[in-house]
Tab-separated table of C-alpha atoms in Angstrom:
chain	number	residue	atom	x	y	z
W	1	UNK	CA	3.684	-21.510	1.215
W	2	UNK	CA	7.284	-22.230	1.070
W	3	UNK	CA	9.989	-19.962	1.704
W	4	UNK	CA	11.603	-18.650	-1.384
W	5	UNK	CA	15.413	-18.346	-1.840
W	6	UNK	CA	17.256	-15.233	-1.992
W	7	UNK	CA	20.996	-15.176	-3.207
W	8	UNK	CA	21.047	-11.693	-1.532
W	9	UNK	CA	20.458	-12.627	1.834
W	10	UNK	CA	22.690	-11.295	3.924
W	11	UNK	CA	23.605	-12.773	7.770
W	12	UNK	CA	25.119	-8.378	8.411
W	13	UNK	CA	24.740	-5.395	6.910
W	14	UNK	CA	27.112	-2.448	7.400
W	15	UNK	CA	26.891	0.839	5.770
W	16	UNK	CA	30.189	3.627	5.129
W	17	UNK	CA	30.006	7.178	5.160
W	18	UNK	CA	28.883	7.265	1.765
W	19	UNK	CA	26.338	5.181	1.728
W	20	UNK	CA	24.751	7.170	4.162
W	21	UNK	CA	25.338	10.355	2.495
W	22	UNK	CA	22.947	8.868	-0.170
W	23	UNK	CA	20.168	7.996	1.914
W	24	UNK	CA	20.231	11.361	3.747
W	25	UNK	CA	20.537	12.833	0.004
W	26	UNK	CA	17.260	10.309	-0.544
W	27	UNK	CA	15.079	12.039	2.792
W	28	UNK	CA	12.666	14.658	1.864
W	29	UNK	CA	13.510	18.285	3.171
W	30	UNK	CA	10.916	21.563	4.207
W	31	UNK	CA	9.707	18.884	6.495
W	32	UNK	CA	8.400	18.769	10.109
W	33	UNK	CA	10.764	18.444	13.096
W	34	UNK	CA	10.811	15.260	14.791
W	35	UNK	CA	10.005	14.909	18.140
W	36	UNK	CA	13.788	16.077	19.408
W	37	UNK	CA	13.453	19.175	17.539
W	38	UNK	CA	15.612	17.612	14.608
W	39	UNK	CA	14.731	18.260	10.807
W	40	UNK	CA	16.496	16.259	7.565
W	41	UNK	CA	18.270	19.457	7.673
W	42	UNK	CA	20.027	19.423	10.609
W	43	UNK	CA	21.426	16.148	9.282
W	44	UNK	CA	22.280	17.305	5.774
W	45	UNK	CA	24.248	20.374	6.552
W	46	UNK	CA	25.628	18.932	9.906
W	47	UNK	CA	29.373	18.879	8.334
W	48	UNK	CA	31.634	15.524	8.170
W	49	UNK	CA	31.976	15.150	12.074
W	50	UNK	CA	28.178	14.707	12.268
W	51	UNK	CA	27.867	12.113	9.123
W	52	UNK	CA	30.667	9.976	11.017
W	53	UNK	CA	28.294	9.885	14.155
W	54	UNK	CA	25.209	9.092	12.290
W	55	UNK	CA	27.395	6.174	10.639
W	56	UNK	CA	28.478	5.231	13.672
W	57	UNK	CA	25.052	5.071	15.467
W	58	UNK	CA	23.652	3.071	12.316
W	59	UNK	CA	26.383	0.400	12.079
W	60	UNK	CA	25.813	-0.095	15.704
W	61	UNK	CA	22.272	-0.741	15.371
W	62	UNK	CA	22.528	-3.154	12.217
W	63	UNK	CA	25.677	-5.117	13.878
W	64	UNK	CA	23.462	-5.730	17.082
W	65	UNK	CA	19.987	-5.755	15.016
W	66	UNK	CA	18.465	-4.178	18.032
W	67	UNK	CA	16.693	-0.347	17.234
W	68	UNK	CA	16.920	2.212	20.364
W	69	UNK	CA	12.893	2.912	21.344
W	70	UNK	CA	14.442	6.282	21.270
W	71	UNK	CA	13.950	5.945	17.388
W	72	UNK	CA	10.661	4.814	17.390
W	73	UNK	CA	8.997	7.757	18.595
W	74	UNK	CA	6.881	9.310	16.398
W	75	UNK	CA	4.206	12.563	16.240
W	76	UNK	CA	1.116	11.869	14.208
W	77	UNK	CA	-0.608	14.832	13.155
W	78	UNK	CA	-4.527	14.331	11.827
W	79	UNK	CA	-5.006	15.982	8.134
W	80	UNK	CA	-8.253	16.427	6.731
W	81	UNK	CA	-8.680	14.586	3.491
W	82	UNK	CA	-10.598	17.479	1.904
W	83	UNK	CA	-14.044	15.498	2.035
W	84	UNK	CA	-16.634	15.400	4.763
W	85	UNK	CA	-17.520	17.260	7.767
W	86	UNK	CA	-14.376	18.569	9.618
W	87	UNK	CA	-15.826	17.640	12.856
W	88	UNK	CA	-16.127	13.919	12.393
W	89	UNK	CA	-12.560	12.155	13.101
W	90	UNK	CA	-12.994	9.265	10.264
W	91	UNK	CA	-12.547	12.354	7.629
W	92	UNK	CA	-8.782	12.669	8.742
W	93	UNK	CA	-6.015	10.772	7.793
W	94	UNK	CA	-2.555	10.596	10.359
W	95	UNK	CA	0.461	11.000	8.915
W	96	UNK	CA	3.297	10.442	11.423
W	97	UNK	CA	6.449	12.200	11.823
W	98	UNK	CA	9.239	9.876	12.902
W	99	UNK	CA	12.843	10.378	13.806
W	100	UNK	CA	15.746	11.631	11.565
W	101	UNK	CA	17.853	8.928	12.351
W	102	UNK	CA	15.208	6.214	12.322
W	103	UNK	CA	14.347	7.440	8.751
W	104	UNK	CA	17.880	7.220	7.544
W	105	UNK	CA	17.869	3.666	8.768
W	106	UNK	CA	14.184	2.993	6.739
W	107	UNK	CA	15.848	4.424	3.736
W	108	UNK	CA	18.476	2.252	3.485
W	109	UNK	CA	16.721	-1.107	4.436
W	110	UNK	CA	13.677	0.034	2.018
W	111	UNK	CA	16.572	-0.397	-0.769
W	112	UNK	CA	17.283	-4.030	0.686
W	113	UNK	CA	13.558	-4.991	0.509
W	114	UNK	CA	12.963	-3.520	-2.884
W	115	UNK	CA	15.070	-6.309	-4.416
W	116	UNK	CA	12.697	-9.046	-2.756
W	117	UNK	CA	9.553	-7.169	-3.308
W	118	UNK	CA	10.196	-6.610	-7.060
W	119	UNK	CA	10.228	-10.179	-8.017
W	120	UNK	CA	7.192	-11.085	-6.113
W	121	UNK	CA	5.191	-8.056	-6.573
W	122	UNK	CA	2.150	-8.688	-8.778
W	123	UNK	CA	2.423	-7.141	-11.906
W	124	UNK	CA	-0.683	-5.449	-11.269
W	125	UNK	CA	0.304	-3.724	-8.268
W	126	UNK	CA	1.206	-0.257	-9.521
W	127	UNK	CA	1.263	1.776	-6.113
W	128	UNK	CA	4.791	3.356	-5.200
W	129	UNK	CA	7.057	1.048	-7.600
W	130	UNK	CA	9.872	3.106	-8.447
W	131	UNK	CA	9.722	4.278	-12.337
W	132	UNK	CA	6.467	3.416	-12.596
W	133	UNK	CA	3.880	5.792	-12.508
W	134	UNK	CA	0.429	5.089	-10.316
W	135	UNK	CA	-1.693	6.405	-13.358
W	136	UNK	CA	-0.499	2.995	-14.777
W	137	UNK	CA	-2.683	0.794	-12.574
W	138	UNK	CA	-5.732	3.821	-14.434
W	139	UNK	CA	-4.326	3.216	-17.574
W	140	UNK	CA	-5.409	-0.769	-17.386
W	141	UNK	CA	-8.633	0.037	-15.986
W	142	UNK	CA	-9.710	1.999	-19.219
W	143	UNK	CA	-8.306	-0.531	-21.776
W	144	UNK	CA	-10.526	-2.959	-20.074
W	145	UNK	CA	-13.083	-0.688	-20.513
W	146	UNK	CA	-12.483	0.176	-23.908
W	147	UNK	CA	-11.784	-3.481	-24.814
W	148	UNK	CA	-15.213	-4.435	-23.997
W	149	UNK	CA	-17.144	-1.606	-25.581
W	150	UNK	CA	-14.993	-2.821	-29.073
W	151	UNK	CA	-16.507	-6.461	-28.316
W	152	UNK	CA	-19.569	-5.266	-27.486
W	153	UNK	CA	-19.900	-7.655	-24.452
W	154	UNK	CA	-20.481	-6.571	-20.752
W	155	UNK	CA	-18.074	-5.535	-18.334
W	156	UNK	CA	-18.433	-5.016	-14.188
W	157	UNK	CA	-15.483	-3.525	-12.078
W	158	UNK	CA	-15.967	-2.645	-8.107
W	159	UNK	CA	-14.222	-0.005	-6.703
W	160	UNK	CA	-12.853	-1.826	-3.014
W	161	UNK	CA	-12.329	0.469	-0.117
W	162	UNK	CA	-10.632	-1.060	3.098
W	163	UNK	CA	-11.379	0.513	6.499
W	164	UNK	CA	-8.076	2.237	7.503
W	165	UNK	CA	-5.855	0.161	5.725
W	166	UNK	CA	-2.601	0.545	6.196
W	167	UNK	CA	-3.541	1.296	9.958
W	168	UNK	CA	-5.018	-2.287	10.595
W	169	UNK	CA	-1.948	-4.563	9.250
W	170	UNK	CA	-1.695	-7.750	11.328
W	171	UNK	CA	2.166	-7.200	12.673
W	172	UNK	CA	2.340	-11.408	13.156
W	173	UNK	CA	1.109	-11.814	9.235
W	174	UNK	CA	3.191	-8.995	8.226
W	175	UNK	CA	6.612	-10.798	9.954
W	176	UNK	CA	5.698	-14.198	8.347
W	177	UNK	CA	5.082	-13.062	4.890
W	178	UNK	CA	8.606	-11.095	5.190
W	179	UNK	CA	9.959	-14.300	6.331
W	180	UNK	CA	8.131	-16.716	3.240
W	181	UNK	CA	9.605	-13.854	1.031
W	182	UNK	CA	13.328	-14.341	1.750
W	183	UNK	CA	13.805	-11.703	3.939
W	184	UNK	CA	15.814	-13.143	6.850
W	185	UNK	CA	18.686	-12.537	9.597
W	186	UNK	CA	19.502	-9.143	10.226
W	187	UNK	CA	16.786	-7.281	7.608
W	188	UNK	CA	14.257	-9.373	9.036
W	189	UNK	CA	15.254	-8.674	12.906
W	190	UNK	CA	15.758	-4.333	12.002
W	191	UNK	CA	12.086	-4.415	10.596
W	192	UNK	CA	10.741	-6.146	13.150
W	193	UNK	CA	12.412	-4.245	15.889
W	194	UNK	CA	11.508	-1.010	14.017
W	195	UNK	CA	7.820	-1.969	14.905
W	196	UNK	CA	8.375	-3.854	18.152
W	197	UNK	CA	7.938	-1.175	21.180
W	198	UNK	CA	6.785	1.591	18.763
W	199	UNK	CA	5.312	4.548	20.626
W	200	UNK	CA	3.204	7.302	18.993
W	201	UNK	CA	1.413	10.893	20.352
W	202	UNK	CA	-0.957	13.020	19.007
W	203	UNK	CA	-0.255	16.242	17.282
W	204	UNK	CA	-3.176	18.648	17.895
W	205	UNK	CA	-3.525	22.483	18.091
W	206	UNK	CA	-0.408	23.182	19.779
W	207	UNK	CA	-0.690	20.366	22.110
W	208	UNK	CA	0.996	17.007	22.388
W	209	UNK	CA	-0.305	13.737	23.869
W	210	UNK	CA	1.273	10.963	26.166
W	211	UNK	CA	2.679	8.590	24.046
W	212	UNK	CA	0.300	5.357	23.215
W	213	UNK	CA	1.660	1.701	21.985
W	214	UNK	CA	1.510	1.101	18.454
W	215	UNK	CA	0.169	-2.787	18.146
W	216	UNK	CA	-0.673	-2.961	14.836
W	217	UNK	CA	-0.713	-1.139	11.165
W	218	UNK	CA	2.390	0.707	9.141
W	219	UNK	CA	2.761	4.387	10.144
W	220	UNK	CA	1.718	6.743	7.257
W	221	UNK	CA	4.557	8.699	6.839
W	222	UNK	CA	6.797	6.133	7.610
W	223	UNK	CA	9.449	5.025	4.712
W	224	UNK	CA	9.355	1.778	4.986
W	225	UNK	CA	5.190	1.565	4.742
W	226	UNK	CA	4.300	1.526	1.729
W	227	UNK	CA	6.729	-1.408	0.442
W	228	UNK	CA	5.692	-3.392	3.624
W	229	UNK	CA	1.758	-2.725	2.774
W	230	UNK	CA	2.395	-3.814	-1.029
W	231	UNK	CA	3.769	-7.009	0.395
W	232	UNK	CA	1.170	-7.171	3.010
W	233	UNK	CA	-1.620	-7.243	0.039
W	234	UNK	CA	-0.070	-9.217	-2.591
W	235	UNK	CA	-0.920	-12.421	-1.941
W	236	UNK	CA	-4.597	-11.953	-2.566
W	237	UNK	CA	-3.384	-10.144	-6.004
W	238	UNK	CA	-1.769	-13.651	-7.048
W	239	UNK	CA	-5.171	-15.758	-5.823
W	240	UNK	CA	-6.856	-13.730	-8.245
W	241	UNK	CA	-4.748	-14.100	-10.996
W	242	UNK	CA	-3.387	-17.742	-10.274
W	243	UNK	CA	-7.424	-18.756	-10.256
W	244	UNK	CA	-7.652	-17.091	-13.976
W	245	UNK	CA	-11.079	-14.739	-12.123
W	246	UNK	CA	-11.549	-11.369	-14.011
W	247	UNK	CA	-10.733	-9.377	-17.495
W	248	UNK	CA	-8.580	-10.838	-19.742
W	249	UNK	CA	-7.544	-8.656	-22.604
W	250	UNK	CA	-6.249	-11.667	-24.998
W	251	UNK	CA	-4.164	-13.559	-22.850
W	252	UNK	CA	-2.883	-10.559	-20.627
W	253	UNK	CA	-4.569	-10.781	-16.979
W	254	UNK	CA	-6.019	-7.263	-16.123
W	255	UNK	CA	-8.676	-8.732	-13.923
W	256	UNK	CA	-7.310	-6.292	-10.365
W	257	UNK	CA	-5.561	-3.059	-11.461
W	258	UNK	CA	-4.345	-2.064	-7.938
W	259	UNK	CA	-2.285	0.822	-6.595
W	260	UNK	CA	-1.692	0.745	-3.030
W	261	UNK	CA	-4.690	-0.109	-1.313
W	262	UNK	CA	-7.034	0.710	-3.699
W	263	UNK	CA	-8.003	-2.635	-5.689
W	264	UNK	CA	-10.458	-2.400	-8.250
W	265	UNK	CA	-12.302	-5.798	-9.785
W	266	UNK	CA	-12.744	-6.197	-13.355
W	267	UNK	CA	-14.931	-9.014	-14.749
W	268	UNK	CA	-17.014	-9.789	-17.914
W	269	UNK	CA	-20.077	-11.872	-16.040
W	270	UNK	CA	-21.599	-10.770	-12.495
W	271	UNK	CA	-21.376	-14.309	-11.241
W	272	UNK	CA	-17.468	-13.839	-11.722
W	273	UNK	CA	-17.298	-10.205	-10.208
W	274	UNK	CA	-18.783	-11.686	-6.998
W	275	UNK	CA	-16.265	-14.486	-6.931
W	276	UNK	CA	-13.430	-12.031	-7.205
W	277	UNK	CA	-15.377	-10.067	-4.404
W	278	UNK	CA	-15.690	-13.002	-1.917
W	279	UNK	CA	-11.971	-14.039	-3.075
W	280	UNK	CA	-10.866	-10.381	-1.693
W	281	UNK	CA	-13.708	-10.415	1.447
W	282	UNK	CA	-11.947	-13.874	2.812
W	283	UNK	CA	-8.619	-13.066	2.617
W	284	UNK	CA	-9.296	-9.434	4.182
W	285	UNK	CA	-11.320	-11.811	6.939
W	286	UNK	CA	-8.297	-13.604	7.510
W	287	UNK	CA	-5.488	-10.766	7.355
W	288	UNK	CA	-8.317	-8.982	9.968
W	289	UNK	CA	-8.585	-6.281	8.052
W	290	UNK	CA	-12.465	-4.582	6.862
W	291	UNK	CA	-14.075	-3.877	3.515
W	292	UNK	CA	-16.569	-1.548	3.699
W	293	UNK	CA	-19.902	-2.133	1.449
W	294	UNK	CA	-20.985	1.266	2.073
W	295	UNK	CA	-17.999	3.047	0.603
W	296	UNK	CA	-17.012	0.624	-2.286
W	297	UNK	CA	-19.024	0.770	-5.651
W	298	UNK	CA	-19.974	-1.408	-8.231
W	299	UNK	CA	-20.089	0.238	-12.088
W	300	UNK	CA	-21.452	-2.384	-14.417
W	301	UNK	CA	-22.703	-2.011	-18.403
W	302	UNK	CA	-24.210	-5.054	-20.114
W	303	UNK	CA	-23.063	-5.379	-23.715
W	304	UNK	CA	-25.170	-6.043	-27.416
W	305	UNK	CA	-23.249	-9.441	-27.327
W	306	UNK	CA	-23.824	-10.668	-23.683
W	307	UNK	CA	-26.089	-13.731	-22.546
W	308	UNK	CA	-26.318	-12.629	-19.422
W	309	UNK	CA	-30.162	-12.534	-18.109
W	310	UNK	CA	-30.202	-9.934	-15.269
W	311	UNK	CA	-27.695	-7.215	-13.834
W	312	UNK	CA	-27.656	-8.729	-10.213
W	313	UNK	CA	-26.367	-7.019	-6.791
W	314	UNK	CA	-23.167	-7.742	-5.257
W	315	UNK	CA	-22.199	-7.415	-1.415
W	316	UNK	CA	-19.732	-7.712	0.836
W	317	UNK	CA	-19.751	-9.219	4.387
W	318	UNK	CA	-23.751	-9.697	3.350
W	319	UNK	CA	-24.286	-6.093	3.021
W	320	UNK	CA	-24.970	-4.696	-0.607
W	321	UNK	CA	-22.441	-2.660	-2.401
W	322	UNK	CA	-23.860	0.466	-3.775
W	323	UNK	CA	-24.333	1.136	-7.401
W	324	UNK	CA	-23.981	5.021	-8.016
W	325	UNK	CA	-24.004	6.796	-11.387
W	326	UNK	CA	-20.650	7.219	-11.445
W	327	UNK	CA	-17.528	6.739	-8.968
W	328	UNK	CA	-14.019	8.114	-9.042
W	329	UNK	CA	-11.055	5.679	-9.949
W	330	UNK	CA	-7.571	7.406	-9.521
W	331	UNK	CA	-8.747	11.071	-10.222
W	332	UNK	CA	-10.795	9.851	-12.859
W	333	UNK	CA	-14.423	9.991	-13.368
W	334	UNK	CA	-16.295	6.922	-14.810
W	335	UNK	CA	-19.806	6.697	-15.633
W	336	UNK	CA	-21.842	3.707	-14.977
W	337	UNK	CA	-22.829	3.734	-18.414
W	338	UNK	CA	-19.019	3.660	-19.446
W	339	UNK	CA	-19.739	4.803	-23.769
W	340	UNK	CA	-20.606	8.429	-22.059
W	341	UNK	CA	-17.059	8.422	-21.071
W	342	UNK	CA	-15.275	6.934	-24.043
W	343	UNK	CA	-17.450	7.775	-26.759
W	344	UNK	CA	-14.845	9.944	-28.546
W	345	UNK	CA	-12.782	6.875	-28.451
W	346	UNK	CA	-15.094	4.984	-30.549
W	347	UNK	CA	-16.061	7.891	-33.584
């Protein structure tokens, strides 16, 4: 892979009081204090004397692309994801609280990023893409659906669920594929840095942890995260669709509706559902990350029109996927036999 060219690329970035003003303004408030006691709040309201400081302490930090471990600090509380038993630590989810100042300095290079990530982004990627709404990653699923029940031919989709995922991104992998991107000088340094050195603790009934090393993963709660996981996964988005493997709906590739992390497979022929399977197994072998058989589905319906002989398995990492009754894309229920769903669609 060859590095792309970016006209944007900048050799220093500097900010003015302004421009910081609009990140702040960008910051979510009613939040948890960082670890120093400071809230967006604080920050907001702080007057001009404190907006000149904060300016002052980020121009400093881009001009010698080097970010204080100071700012790296973060608290990661567990939350329970409102499923399971509430004793078993794989039904909790950490969601980190990092420092004011760091997340003014996320905000503004997540705007500096968004310009390379929007041309490369797969057009299927529909997770936390500004103006566009997740529900439109849902939206292709069903037309796929619907599509096929029209043409009477078959249609298989798996449901993929990664272990942890945006806790088990390869730092090295994640540097490079900023680097084959276009991002380069000073961006490039100030995200690496931001990750370089990164401490967390634990949050837990009243009590706080010693702080651990962070070697891997983006922090949840971190602003920069989600554009750096998108990037993370999107190469195995254009495999898919540069290798022509899934739905078509005329010429329009809906073969992986994603949103985030959560990829789902859409085929007409079993034989090609497994392919796009072992095309997202390898490449989650090779980015060290783990798909997990037990917790992804498979939903299949064989059409009126379809040669296909048999309704085979499918697995992952030589274990069989499961094949409920139904599974949950998105908030939305689907049944295996997908004309329960959609049969109002078709009166």
């Amino acid at each position: 892979m060859e590095r792309r060219n970016c006209p944007m690329l900048k050799t220093y970035i500097l900010y003015d009081e302004e421009e910081i003003c609009q990140a702040i303004g960008k910051l979510n408030t009613k939040k948890a204090p960082d670890i120093y006691g400071i809230t967006v709040e604080h920050i907001k309201f702080g007057g001009d004397t404190l907006i000149k400081a904060v300016t002052a302490i980020i121009n400093h930090i881009c001009s010698t692309a080097s970010v204080p471990d100071s700012l790296k600090l973060g608290i990661l509380t567990p939350i329970f994801k409102n499923k399971g038993i509430l004793s078993e630590a794989k039904n909790y989810r950490g969601i980190t609280v990092l420092p004011v100042i760091g997340k003014i300095l996320e905000c503004l290079l997540r705007d500096l990023i968004r310009d390379f990530i929007k041309i490369l982004q797969n057009r299927l990627q529909r997770g936390f893409t500004p103006t566009v709404s997740p529900l439109y990653s849902a939206l292709i699923l069903l037309e796929s659906i619907l599509e096929s029940l029209d043409q009477k031919t078959s249609i298989f989709i798996a449901l993929l669920d990664a272990k942890s995922a945006f806790d088990v991104v390869n730092h090295n992998s994640l540097y490079r594929k900023l680097f084959l991107s276009g991002v380069g000088g000073t961006l490039w340094l100030l995200i690496r840095q931001l990750s370089t050195n990164a401490l967390t603790s634990i949050k837990w009934d009243g009590l706080t942890s010693e702080p651990f090393l962070i070697q891997q993963g983006v922090r949840q709660g971190g602003i920069l995260s989600t554009e750096l996981y998108k990037l993370y996964v999107n190469d195995v988005l254009d495999q898919l669709e540069d290798n022509g493997l899934g739905k078509y709906i005329g010429d329009i590739y809906c073969g992986a509706p994603t949103c985030a992390d959560d990829i789902a497979l859409v085929a007409n022929s079993p034989t090609e559902l497994q392919v796009m399977i072992s095309t997202v197994e390898n490449y989650s072998k090779h980015e060290k990350y783990v798909l997990q058989p037990t917790k992804s589905v498979v939903l299949k319906n064989k059409g009126s029109n379809s040669s296909a002989s048999s309704l085979q398995d499918f697995s992952i990492n030589e274990q069989a996927i499961i094949q409920p009754d139904s599974a949950v894309h998105l908030g939305i229920k689907h049944n295996a036999n997908f004309k329960e769903d959609h049969h109002l669609s078709h009166k």
